[in-house]
Amino acid sequence: MSIAQRGRSLSVTGFLLAGAIGIISSTQTWFTVQRADAGEDILVPGASALVLLAPLSLAVLALGAALAIAGRVVRVVFGVLAAAAALFLGWSTLQLLLGDAYGAVAATVTETTGLAGSGAVHEVAASIVPSAWPFLALVGWAILLVAAVVVLTTWRRWKAGGRRYRTDAPSDAPHDGPVDAVDSWDELSRGSDPTR
């Protein structure tokens, strides 16, 4: 089976996997601040280091769930949104790892010590050590970007969603014999009156 034929399942799996990695990493320690005053280390979770991590990861999970039943135009929209989220989160994570991490830990340091301002944070923090979680999050964003590219390149060849998801599904032929309760409900769902 080619990638085009498996595009929907690969994309949905990629979206859900990336969203799950993002949600899990938002609750884990991204940075450990070793204090200059020999106090206890300050642990900075992902949600504090990157404020939009948890909400965007939840949005990616929702996109993955909805992508499974999305129509043709919506697939493209979801692919573009996922690519944008992957690029934004990837860039933001790289900035935290390669740039000045003091901004990422400032809120947690202030909350723990009561000292505010960049000068105070620099005085408190002797060093900031990243954990493996930001790197795992980067892997998640790479997976999300690949899944978004798969959506945008294969969406035309996906099979249409099942009839059960359509509101305009054609009604079955009318019954000649007696109608039971299930048949009556089905006819009501299709918009026809089973009493006629």
Coordinates of C-alpha atoms in Angstrom, one line a residue:
M1 CA 0.0 0.0 0.0
S2 CA 1.5 3.4 -1.0
I3 CA 1.7 6.5 1.2
A4 CA -1.1 8.1 -0.8
Q5 CA -3.4 5.2 0.0
R6 CA -2.5 5.3 3.6
G7 CA -2.5 9.1 3.9
R8 CA -5.4 9.4 6.2
S9 CA -4.2 6.8 8.7
L10 CA -0.6 8.1 8.7
S11 CA -1.8 11.7 9.1
V12 CA -4.2 11.0 11.9
T13 CA -1.6 8.9 13.7
G14 CA 1.0 11.6 13.3
F15 CA -1.3 14.3 14.6
L16 CA -2.3 12.2 17.7
L17 CA 1.2 11.1 18.4
A18 CA 2.6 14.7 18.2
G19 CA -0.3 16.1 20.3
A20 CA 0.3 13.4 23.0
I21 CA 4.0 14.1 23.1
G22 CA 3.2 17.8 23.5
I23 CA 0.7 17.2 26.3
I24 CA 2.9 14.8 28.2
S25 CA 6.0 17.0 27.9
S26 CA 4.1 20.1 29.1
T27 CA 3.8 18.4 32.5
Q28 CA 7.4 17.3 32.7
T29 CA 10.6 19.2 33.7
W30 CA 12.2 21.0 30.8
F31 CA 14.8 23.0 32.7
T32 CA 16.5 22.6 36.0
V33 CA 17.7 25.9 37.5
Q34 CA 20.7 25.3 39.8
R35 CA 20.8 28.1 42.3
A36 CA 23.8 30.3 43.0
D37 CA 22.8 30.6 46.7
A38 CA 23.1 26.7 47.1
G39 CA 19.3 26.5 47.6
E40 CA 17.2 23.6 46.3
D41 CA 17.1 23.3 42.5
I42 CA 14.1 24.9 40.8
L43 CA 12.3 22.6 38.3
V44 CA 10.6 24.3 35.4
P45 CA 7.9 22.3 33.6
G46 CA 7.3 22.6 29.9
A47 CA 4.0 24.5 30.3
S48 CA 5.9 27.2 32.2
A49 CA 8.8 27.3 29.9
L50 CA 6.6 27.5 26.8
V51 CA 3.2 28.9 27.7
L52 CA 1.4 27.8 24.5
L53 CA 2.7 24.3 24.7
A54 CA -0.3 22.7 26.4
P55 CA -3.1 24.6 24.5
L56 CA -1.5 24.0 21.1
S57 CA -0.9 20.3 21.9
L58 CA -4.5 19.9 22.8
A59 CA -5.5 21.6 19.5
V60 CA -3.3 19.2 17.6
L61 CA -5.0 16.3 19.3
A62 CA -8.4 17.7 18.4
L63 CA -7.3 18.2 14.8
G64 CA -6.1 14.6 14.7
A65 CA -9.5 13.3 15.9
A66 CA -11.4 15.5 13.5
L67 CA -9.2 14.7 10.6
A68 CA -10.4 11.1 10.6
I69 CA -13.9 12.2 9.4
A70 CA -13.0 15.6 7.8
G71 CA -14.3 16.5 4.3
R72 CA -12.1 17.4 1.4
V73 CA -11.7 21.2 2.0
V74 CA -11.4 20.8 5.8
R75 CA -8.5 18.3 5.3
V76 CA -6.5 21.1 3.6
V77 CA -7.3 23.6 6.3
F78 CA -6.3 21.1 9.0
G79 CA -3.1 20.3 7.1
V80 CA -2.2 24.0 7.0
L81 CA -3.1 24.6 10.6
A82 CA -1.0 21.6 11.7
A83 CA 2.0 22.7 9.7
A84 CA 1.7 26.2 11.2
A85 CA 1.5 24.7 14.7
A86 CA 4.5 22.5 14.0
L87 CA 6.6 25.3 12.7
F88 CA 5.7 27.7 15.6
L89 CA 6.2 25.1 18.3
G90 CA 9.4 23.8 16.7
W91 CA 10.9 27.3 16.4
S92 CA 9.8 28.3 19.9
T93 CA 11.4 25.1 21.4
L94 CA 14.6 25.7 19.5
Q95 CA 14.7 29.3 20.7
L96 CA 14.5 28.1 24.3
L97 CA 17.3 25.5 23.8
L98 CA 19.7 27.6 21.7
G99 CA 18.8 31.1 22.9
D100 CA 18.7 32.7 26.4
A101 CA 16.8 30.3 28.6
Y102 CA 16.5 32.8 31.4
G103 CA 13.2 34.1 29.9
A104 CA 11.8 30.6 29.9
V105 CA 12.5 30.0 33.6
A106 CA 11.9 33.6 34.9
A107 CA 8.2 33.0 35.9
T108 CA 9.0 29.8 37.8
V109 CA 12.0 31.4 39.5
T110 CA 10.0 34.4 40.5
E111 CA 7.2 32.2 41.8
T112 CA 9.6 30.1 43.9
T113 CA 11.9 32.8 45.2
G114 CA 9.6 35.9 45.2
L115 CA 12.4 37.8 43.3
A116 CA 11.3 39.5 40.1
G117 CA 13.1 41.0 37.2
S118 CA 15.8 39.7 34.9
G119 CA 18.6 40.9 37.1
A120 CA 17.3 38.9 40.1
V121 CA 16.8 35.8 37.9
H122 CA 20.4 36.0 36.7
E123 CA 21.6 36.4 40.3
V124 CA 19.6 33.4 41.5
A125 CA 20.4 31.1 38.6
A126 CA 23.9 29.8 38.6
S127 CA 23.1 27.5 35.6
I128 CA 20.1 26.3 33.6
V129 CA 20.2 22.7 32.5
P130 CA 17.7 21.4 29.9
S131 CA 16.3 17.9 30.3
A132 CA 15.5 15.5 27.5
W133 CA 11.9 16.6 27.2
P134 CA 12.4 19.7 25.0
F135 CA 14.3 17.4 22.6
L136 CA 11.5 14.9 22.6
A137 CA 9.0 17.7 22.0
L138 CA 11.1 18.7 18.9
V139 CA 10.7 15.1 17.6
G140 CA 7.0 15.5 18.1
W141 CA 6.9 18.7 16.1
A142 CA 8.9 17.1 13.3
I143 CA 6.4 14.2 13.3
L144 CA 3.5 16.8 13.1
L145 CA 5.2 18.6 10.2
V146 CA 5.6 15.4 8.3
A147 CA 2.0 14.4 9.0
A148 CA 0.8 17.8 7.8
V149 CA 2.8 17.4 4.6
V150 CA 1.2 14.0 4.1
V151 CA -2.2 15.6 4.5
L152 CA -1.4 18.3 2.0
T153 CA 0.0 16.0 -0.6
T154 CA -2.5 13.1 -0.4
W155 CA -5.8 14.5 0.6
R156 CA -7.3 14.2 -2.8
R157 CA -6.8 10.4 -2.9
W158 CA -8.4 9.7 0.5
K159 CA -11.7 7.7 0.5
A160 CA -14.7 9.7 1.4
G161 CA -15.9 9.4 5.0
G162 CA -18.5 6.8 5.8
R163 CA -22.2 7.3 5.1
R164 CA -22.9 7.4 8.8
Y165 CA -21.1 10.8 9.1
R166 CA -23.2 12.4 6.3
T167 CA -26.4 14.3 7.0
D168 CA -27.6 14.1 3.4
A169 CA -27.3 10.3 3.1
P170 CA -29.9 9.0 0.7
S171 CA -32.9 7.3 2.3
D172 CA -33.4 3.6 1.9
A173 CA -36.4 2.4 -0.1
P174 CA -39.6 2.5 1.9
H175 CA -40.6 -0.7 3.8
D176 CA -43.5 -2.7 2.3
G177 CA -44.1 -4.7 5.5
P178 CA -44.5 -3.7 9.2
V179 CA -42.0 -1.1 10.5
D180 CA -40.3 -1.8 13.8
A181 CA -39.0 0.8 16.3
V182 CA -35.5 0.8 14.9
D183 CA -36.7 1.4 11.3
S184 CA -38.9 4.3 12.6
W185 CA -35.9 6.0 14.3
D186 CA -33.8 5.5 11.1
E187 CA -36.5 7.2 9.0
L188 CA -36.9 10.0 11.5
S189 CA -33.1 10.5 11.4
R190 CA -33.3 10.8 7.6
G191 CA -36.1 13.4 7.9
S192 CA -39.0 11.3 6.8
D193 CA -42.2 10.6 8.7
P194 CA -42.5 6.9 9.4
T195 CA -46.3 7.3 10.2
R196 CA -47.2 8.1 6.6

